[in-house]
Amino acid sequence: MTQAAISIKNLEKTYDNGFKALSGVNLDVRAGEIFALLGPNGAGKTTLIGAVCGIVRATGGSVEVFGHDNIADYKAARSYIGLVPQELTTDLFETVWNTVSFSRELFGKPANPSMIEDILKRLSLWDKKDSEIRTLSGGMKRRVMIAKALSHEPRILFLDEPSAGVDVELRTSMWQQVHSLKDIGVTIILTTHYIEEAEEMADRVGIISKGNIILVDEKDALMKKMGNKQVVFDLREPLKAIPKTLSQYNLVLENDGNKLVFTYSPFEQGNDISNVLDNLKENGIRPIDIQVHQSSLEEIFIGLLNEKNVKDQVA
Ligand SMILES: Nc1ncnc2c1ncn2[C@@H]1O[C@H](COP(=O)(O)OP(=O)(O)O)[C@@H](O)[C@H]1O
Ligand SMILES: [Mg+2]
């Protein structure tokens, strides 16, 4: 088995006001993977990252980073980690070069200009190295935050909501940059509430809701489960029953046979909408209107939570 980069056991956080933001989180992140922590706002993503990085004081449980306890052996554990926080925090009047170099010094690492150069080039910031950060666009500022996090050559990079407030173009180039970091062996953990981001980036996805990890799975398996679409056909003539020749499809009649509902996953092969349309036509079934409905993240969470509640009751 590959070594876990991060091993989280029964991690709990109750804030001073009594709010329980993490209730017994167990999670192993594998070395070298891209792991997406997916969950709605307020689920506890930033708290979890903070507790691993030593910014938030956990009230129970433990975290090991490459085998080092993140409290007893804080310095060693922290040295493995680069953190790009959700909120951009940096000295706006400093230059890109100085900011990134200084971040490296903070970790007690000897100066290494050629490495800083490499990071800035990798993040397309090289031509901005002498610019003050306040003069940069939002996307560039975010890349400076990534450069800072990479300055001490961490083996693990945390990206907390990297795409929040970032335009589509930049998002795509950032995803490419993250993949290229993975290629050089960096373990990446990102938080997001965008399904597409988890889908695009992650090897594995963990879903967090109300301070609990409710599911961890390979991305492909999860997207198959999550990506259900529904097409609702309003029919000209009500149908009494679904024709036998259509039985291979997941079709259900509603509204006294006036609506035909087709549910499918775009990730399943051979179950595509054009086959269904052809088959409807062959059976003389004519829709007068069509609505497409994609399960939203919200619905998926509700679905997963309901599933979990049912399992808990059975167990
Ligand atoms: N310092 C704090 N004191 C009290 N509650 C907090 C504090 N920080 C976060 N919370 C609460 O903990 C929950 C999880 O927050 P957070 O980890 O930021 O969620 P996420 O990053 O998933 O949006 C939220 O309900 C939030 O309001
Ligand atoms: Mg957050």
Short mmCIF file of C-alpha atoms and ligand atoms in Angstrom, two decimals:
data_model
loop_
_atom_site.label_atom_id
_atom_site.label_comp_id
_atom_site.label_asym_id
_atom_site.label_seq_id
_atom_site.Cartn_x
_atom_site.Cartn_y
_atom_site.Cartn_z
CA MET A 1 0.00 0.00 0.00
CA THR A 2 1.21 3.46 -0.74
CA GLN A 3 1.92 5.56 2.31
CA ALA A 4 -0.83 7.91 3.41
CA ALA A 5 0.20 11.54 3.01
CA ILE A 6 -2.37 12.50 5.62
CA SER A 7 -4.10 10.30 8.12
CA ILE A 8 -6.99 11.86 10.04
CA LYS A 9 -8.53 9.97 12.95
CA ASN A 10 -11.73 10.90 14.81
CA LEU A 11 -11.02 14.59 14.32
CA GLU A 12 -13.37 16.88 16.20
CA LYS A 13 -13.72 20.62 16.41
CA THR A 14 -16.12 22.43 18.65
CA TYR A 15 -15.72 26.19 18.37
CA ASP A 16 -15.68 28.34 21.52
CA ASN A 17 -19.32 29.28 20.98
CA GLY A 18 -20.23 25.59 21.28
CA PHE A 19 -20.75 24.98 17.58
CA LYS A 20 -19.55 21.54 16.50
CA ALA A 21 -17.96 22.03 13.06
CA LEU A 22 -16.27 18.61 12.81
CA SER A 23 -17.75 15.54 14.41
CA GLY A 24 -15.31 12.67 14.26
CA VAL A 25 -13.73 12.87 10.80
CA ASN A 26 -11.76 9.86 9.58
CA LEU A 27 -9.89 10.24 6.31
CA ASP A 28 -6.71 9.03 4.65
CA VAL A 29 -5.31 10.99 1.73
CA ARG A 30 -2.97 8.92 -0.44
CA ALA A 31 0.45 10.20 -1.41
CA GLY A 32 0.42 11.59 -4.93
CA GLU A 33 -3.32 11.83 -5.45
CA ILE A 34 -5.59 14.78 -6.10
CA PHE A 35 -8.29 14.63 -3.47
CA ALA A 36 -11.34 16.87 -3.66
CA LEU A 37 -13.28 17.66 -0.53
CA LEU A 38 -16.70 18.50 -1.85
CA GLY A 39 -19.39 20.05 0.29
CA PRO A 40 -21.79 22.95 0.60
CA ASN A 41 -20.91 26.19 2.34
CA GLY A 42 -20.61 25.70 6.06
CA ALA A 43 -19.94 21.95 5.80
CA GLY A 44 -16.61 22.25 7.62
CA LYS A 45 -14.09 22.17 4.75
CA THR A 46 -12.03 25.16 5.86
CA THR A 47 -12.18 23.99 9.46
CA LEU A 48 -10.86 20.57 8.46
CA ILE A 49 -8.01 22.05 6.44
CA GLY A 50 -7.23 24.44 9.29
CA ALA A 51 -7.11 21.59 11.79
CA VAL A 52 -4.71 19.61 9.58
CA CYS A 53 -2.44 22.62 9.01
CA GLY A 54 -2.43 23.60 12.67
CA ILE A 55 -4.35 26.85 12.22
CA VAL A 56 -7.47 25.57 13.95
CA ARG A 57 -7.02 23.79 17.28
CA ALA A 58 -8.86 20.49 17.13
CA THR A 59 -10.84 19.50 20.22
CA GLY A 60 -10.45 15.76 19.64
CA GLY A 61 -8.77 13.16 17.49
CA SER A 62 -5.45 13.23 15.70
CA VAL A 63 -3.74 14.01 12.40
CA GLU A 64 -0.55 12.55 10.99
CA VAL A 65 1.29 14.08 8.05
CA PHE A 66 3.66 11.55 6.49
CA GLY A 67 3.70 9.83 9.86
CA HIS A 68 4.32 12.98 11.93
CA ASP A 69 1.70 13.96 14.49
CA ASN A 70 0.60 17.49 13.64
CA ILE A 71 0.69 18.64 17.27
CA ALA A 72 3.47 16.64 18.98
CA ASP A 73 5.66 17.00 15.90
CA TYR A 74 4.20 20.21 14.53
CA LYS A 75 7.25 21.59 12.77
CA ALA A 76 7.97 18.43 10.81
CA ALA A 77 4.30 17.95 9.93
CA ARG A 78 3.88 21.57 8.83
CA SER A 79 7.04 21.50 6.70
CA TYR A 80 5.36 19.07 4.32
CA ILE A 81 2.39 21.35 3.75
CA GLY A 82 1.74 24.28 1.47
CA LEU A 83 -1.54 26.07 2.09
CA VAL A 84 -3.44 28.34 -0.26
CA PRO A 85 -6.15 29.81 1.95
CA GLN A 86 -9.67 30.65 0.88
CA GLU A 87 -9.13 34.33 1.64
CA LEU A 88 -6.24 36.05 -0.10
CA THR A 89 -3.89 37.34 2.57
CA THR A 90 -0.66 38.97 1.54
CA ASP A 91 1.18 42.27 1.63
CA LEU A 92 -0.17 44.15 -1.37
CA PHE A 93 2.76 46.60 -1.50
CA GLU A 94 5.40 43.90 -1.75
CA THR A 95 6.68 42.57 -5.07
CA VAL A 96 5.88 39.10 -6.30
CA TRP A 97 9.50 38.00 -6.08
CA ASN A 98 10.02 39.25 -2.51
CA THR A 99 6.73 37.84 -1.26
CA VAL A 100 7.42 34.38 -2.59
CA SER A 101 11.06 34.37 -1.47
CA PHE A 102 10.10 35.55 2.01
CA SER A 103 7.54 32.76 2.34
CA ARG A 104 10.35 30.27 1.79
CA GLU A 105 12.49 31.94 4.46
CA LEU A 106 9.62 31.66 6.95
CA PHE A 107 10.01 27.90 6.72
CA GLY A 108 13.71 28.20 7.52
CA LYS A 109 14.76 27.01 4.09
CA PRO A 110 17.96 28.36 2.50
CA ALA A 111 17.45 30.83 -0.34
CA ASN A 112 17.08 29.18 -3.73
CA PRO A 113 16.48 31.76 -6.46
CA SER A 114 16.44 29.26 -9.31
CA MET A 115 13.68 27.32 -7.59
CA ILE A 116 11.60 30.48 -7.05
CA GLU A 117 12.17 31.29 -10.71
CA ASP A 118 10.93 27.86 -11.67
CA ILE A 119 7.75 28.26 -9.58
CA LEU A 120 7.00 31.70 -11.01
CA LYS A 121 7.51 30.46 -14.56
CA ARG A 122 5.34 27.44 -13.92
CA LEU A 123 2.54 29.74 -12.73
CA SER A 124 3.03 32.22 -15.58
CA LEU A 125 4.11 34.93 -13.15
CA TRP A 126 7.71 35.37 -14.27
CA ASP A 127 7.13 38.61 -16.17
CA LYS A 128 5.39 40.00 -13.08
CA LYS A 129 8.16 39.17 -10.63
CA ASP A 130 8.99 42.83 -9.96
CA SER A 131 5.40 44.05 -9.85
CA GLU A 132 3.74 45.00 -6.62
CA ILE A 133 0.95 42.60 -5.81
CA ARG A 134 -1.65 45.37 -5.63
CA THR A 135 -1.16 45.97 -9.38
CA LEU A 136 -2.07 42.41 -10.34
CA SER A 137 -5.42 41.04 -11.48
CA GLY A 138 -7.43 38.80 -9.16
CA GLY A 139 -6.34 35.68 -11.00
CA MET A 140 -2.67 36.64 -10.77
CA LYS A 141 -3.02 37.39 -7.06
CA ARG A 142 -4.40 33.92 -6.58
CA ARG A 143 -1.46 32.44 -8.46
CA VAL A 144 0.88 34.41 -6.20
CA MET A 145 -0.81 32.70 -3.25
CA ILE A 146 -0.10 29.35 -4.89
CA ALA A 147 3.52 30.36 -5.54
CA LYS A 148 3.89 31.33 -1.87
CA ALA A 149 2.47 27.99 -0.79
CA LEU A 150 4.92 26.17 -3.08
CA SER A 151 7.96 28.23 -2.08
CA HIS A 152 9.22 25.80 0.56
CA GLU A 153 8.79 22.76 -1.71
CA PRO A 154 5.90 21.12 0.13
CA ARG A 155 4.93 17.56 -0.71
CA ILE A 156 1.30 18.36 0.02
CA LEU A 157 -0.62 21.33 -1.33
CA PHE A 158 -3.96 22.45 0.11
CA LEU A 159 -6.14 24.63 -2.09
CA ASP A 160 -9.16 25.98 -0.24
CA GLU A 161 -11.86 26.88 -2.80
CA PRO A 162 -9.36 27.67 -5.56
CA SER A 163 -12.06 28.60 -8.07
CA ALA A 164 -14.23 30.80 -5.91
CA GLY A 165 -14.64 34.07 -7.79
CA VAL A 166 -12.32 32.99 -10.59
CA ASP A 167 -13.38 33.25 -14.23
CA VAL A 168 -13.75 30.18 -16.43
CA GLU A 169 -10.58 30.73 -18.44
CA LEU A 170 -8.38 31.11 -15.41
CA ARG A 171 -10.06 28.15 -13.78
CA THR A 172 -9.07 25.92 -16.68
CA SER A 173 -5.46 27.08 -16.67
CA MET A 174 -5.32 26.64 -12.91
CA TRP A 175 -6.59 23.09 -13.25
CA GLN A 176 -3.79 22.41 -15.75
CA GLN A 177 -1.24 23.83 -13.34
CA VAL A 178 -2.54 21.66 -10.54
CA HIS A 179 -2.29 18.58 -12.75
CA SER A 180 1.31 19.45 -13.59
CA LEU A 181 2.05 19.67 -9.85
CA LYS A 182 0.63 16.22 -9.44
CA ASP A 183 2.94 15.06 -12.22
CA ILE A 184 5.95 16.10 -10.17
CA GLY A 185 4.62 14.13 -7.20
CA VAL A 186 2.79 16.73 -5.12
CA THR A 187 -0.25 15.46 -3.22
CA ILE A 188 -3.13 17.88 -3.70
CA ILE A 189 -6.16 18.42 -1.55
CA LEU A 190 -8.68 20.93 -2.73
CA THR A 191 -12.01 21.98 -1.34
CA THR A 192 -14.85 22.99 -3.55
CA HIS A 193 -18.58 23.28 -3.78
CA TYR A 194 -18.47 22.94 -7.56
CA ILE A 195 -19.16 19.43 -8.85
CA GLU A 196 -17.43 20.28 -12.14
CA GLU A 197 -14.26 21.12 -10.31
CA ALA A 198 -14.20 17.82 -8.47
CA GLU A 199 -15.06 16.10 -11.71
CA GLU A 200 -12.32 17.81 -13.69
CA MET A 201 -9.56 17.50 -11.15
CA ALA A 202 -9.89 14.77 -8.62
CA ASP A 203 -8.74 11.19 -8.46
CA ARG A 204 -10.91 10.70 -5.40
CA VAL A 205 -13.69 12.73 -3.89
CA GLY A 206 -14.82 13.00 -0.29
CA ILE A 207 -18.21 14.49 0.43
CA ILE A 208 -18.52 16.46 3.61
CA SER A 209 -21.76 17.61 5.13
CA LYS A 210 -22.35 19.16 8.55
CA GLY A 211 -18.93 18.20 9.83
CA ASN A 212 -19.13 14.56 8.70
CA ILE A 213 -17.46 12.88 5.77
CA ILE A 214 -20.41 10.97 4.39
CA LEU A 215 -18.71 9.31 1.46
CA VAL A 216 -15.25 8.81 -0.05
CA ASP A 217 -14.95 7.27 -3.47
CA GLU A 218 -13.02 7.21 -6.71
CA LYS A 219 -14.14 10.15 -8.82
CA ASP A 220 -15.34 8.02 -11.72
CA ALA A 221 -17.55 5.87 -9.53
CA LEU A 222 -18.95 8.88 -7.75
CA MET A 223 -19.73 10.90 -10.85
CA LYS A 224 -21.60 7.94 -12.22
CA LYS A 225 -23.68 7.91 -9.11
CA MET A 226 -24.13 11.66 -8.92
CA GLY A 227 -24.54 12.69 -12.49
CA ASN A 228 -28.14 11.65 -13.05
CA LYS A 229 -30.13 13.60 -15.57
CA GLN A 230 -33.84 13.54 -16.16
CA VAL A 231 -35.69 14.29 -19.34
CA VAL A 232 -39.42 14.85 -19.01
CA PHE A 233 -41.52 14.41 -22.15
CA ASP A 234 -44.97 16.01 -22.18
CA LEU A 235 -47.02 13.69 -24.39
CA ARG A 236 -49.65 14.65 -26.93
CA GLU A 237 -51.74 11.56 -26.06
CA PRO A 238 -51.59 9.96 -22.62
CA LEU A 239 -49.94 6.53 -22.53
CA LYS A 240 -51.45 3.60 -20.63
CA ALA A 241 -48.21 1.69 -20.36
CA ILE A 242 -44.63 1.92 -21.50
CA PRO A 243 -44.15 -0.10 -24.72
CA LYS A 244 -42.12 -3.29 -24.29
CA THR A 245 -39.61 -2.16 -26.88
CA LEU A 246 -38.68 0.67 -24.50
CA SER A 247 -38.27 -1.53 -21.44
CA GLN A 248 -34.46 -1.33 -21.56
CA TYR A 249 -34.63 2.34 -20.60
CA ASN A 250 -35.29 3.79 -17.21
CA LEU A 251 -38.68 5.28 -18.08
CA VAL A 252 -41.57 6.11 -15.76
CA LEU A 253 -45.03 7.43 -16.53
CA GLU A 254 -46.42 10.31 -14.49
CA ASN A 255 -49.50 12.55 -14.49
CA ASP A 256 -51.93 9.83 -15.63
CA GLY A 257 -49.66 8.92 -18.51
CA ASN A 258 -49.29 12.48 -19.77
CA LYS A 259 -45.63 12.72 -18.79
CA LEU A 260 -42.89 10.27 -19.60
CA VAL A 261 -39.80 10.65 -17.40
CA PHE A 262 -36.45 9.29 -18.59
CA THR A 263 -33.67 9.12 -16.01
CA TYR A 264 -30.13 8.43 -17.10
CA SER A 265 -26.54 9.00 -16.26
CA PRO A 266 -24.52 10.71 -18.99
CA PHE A 267 -21.56 8.60 -17.88
CA GLU A 268 -23.26 5.32 -18.79
CA GLN A 269 -22.70 4.10 -22.29
CA GLY A 270 -25.47 3.17 -24.70
CA ASN A 271 -28.17 4.86 -22.69
CA ASP A 272 -28.27 8.06 -24.61
CA ILE A 273 -31.16 10.30 -25.29
CA SER A 274 -31.04 9.99 -29.08
CA ASN A 275 -31.79 6.24 -28.87
CA VAL A 276 -34.76 6.98 -26.67
CA LEU A 277 -36.03 9.66 -29.06
CA ASP A 278 -35.73 7.28 -32.03
CA ASN A 279 -37.56 4.59 -30.11
CA LEU A 280 -40.35 6.93 -29.08
CA LYS A 281 -40.84 7.90 -32.71
CA GLU A 282 -40.92 4.26 -33.83
CA ASN A 283 -43.62 3.66 -31.25
CA GLY A 284 -45.65 6.62 -32.49
CA ILE A 285 -45.11 8.53 -29.26
CA ARG A 286 -44.89 12.24 -29.92
CA PRO A 287 -43.73 14.60 -27.21
CA ILE A 288 -45.12 18.12 -27.42
CA ASP A 289 -42.58 19.49 -24.99
CA ILE A 290 -39.36 18.41 -23.32
CA GLN A 291 -37.74 19.53 -20.08
CA VAL A 292 -34.27 18.55 -18.99
CA HIS A 293 -33.42 18.38 -15.35
CA GLN A 294 -29.92 17.84 -13.94
CA SER A 295 -29.59 16.76 -10.36
CA SER A 296 -28.07 19.67 -8.48
CA LEU A 297 -25.40 19.33 -5.86
CA GLU A 298 -28.02 20.15 -3.29
CA GLU A 299 -30.24 17.26 -4.42
CA ILE A 300 -27.31 14.90 -4.58
CA PHE A 301 -26.39 15.75 -1.01
CA ILE A 302 -29.95 15.30 0.12
CA GLY A 303 -30.08 11.99 -1.73
CA LEU A 304 -26.84 10.80 -0.19
CA LEU A 305 -27.85 11.95 3.27
CA ASN A 306 -31.18 10.17 3.00
CA GLU A 307 -29.39 7.01 1.87
CA LYS A 308 -27.09 7.32 4.84
CA ASN A 309 -29.96 7.85 7.28
CA VAL A 310 -31.70 4.74 5.96
CA LYS A 311 -28.49 2.72 6.35
CA ASP A 312 -27.99 4.05 9.87
CA GLN A 313 -31.49 2.98 10.79
CA VAL A 314 -30.95 -0.51 9.37
CA ALA A 315 -27.56 -0.91 11.05
N1 LIG B 1 -14.43 30.77 14.47
C1 LIG B 1 -15.65 30.20 14.40
N2 LIG B 1 -16.50 30.22 15.45
C2 LIG B 1 -17.70 29.61 15.38
N3 LIG B 1 -18.17 28.95 14.30
C3 LIG B 1 -17.36 28.89 13.23
C4 LIG B 1 -16.07 29.51 13.22
N4 LIG B 1 -15.51 29.27 12.01
C5 LIG B 1 -16.40 28.56 11.31
N5 LIG B 1 -17.52 28.33 12.03
C6 LIG B 1 -18.70 27.58 11.62
O1 LIG B 1 -18.32 26.24 11.34
C7 LIG B 1 -19.03 25.75 10.22
C8 LIG B 1 -18.04 25.27 9.18
O2 LIG B 1 -17.35 26.38 8.65
P1 LIG B 1 -16.25 26.21 7.52
O3 LIG B 1 -15.28 25.19 7.97
O4 LIG B 1 -15.73 27.55 7.19
O5 LIG B 1 -17.14 25.61 6.33
P2 LIG B 1 -16.84 25.55 4.76
O6 LIG B 1 -15.40 25.86 4.55
O7 LIG B 1 -17.20 24.14 4.39
O8 LIG B 1 -17.75 26.53 4.11
C9 LIG B 1 -19.91 26.88 9.72
O9 LIG B 1 -21.20 26.69 10.22
C10 LIG B 1 -19.26 28.11 10.31
O10 LIG B 1 -20.22 29.10 10.53
MG MG B 2 -14.49 27.29 3.41
#
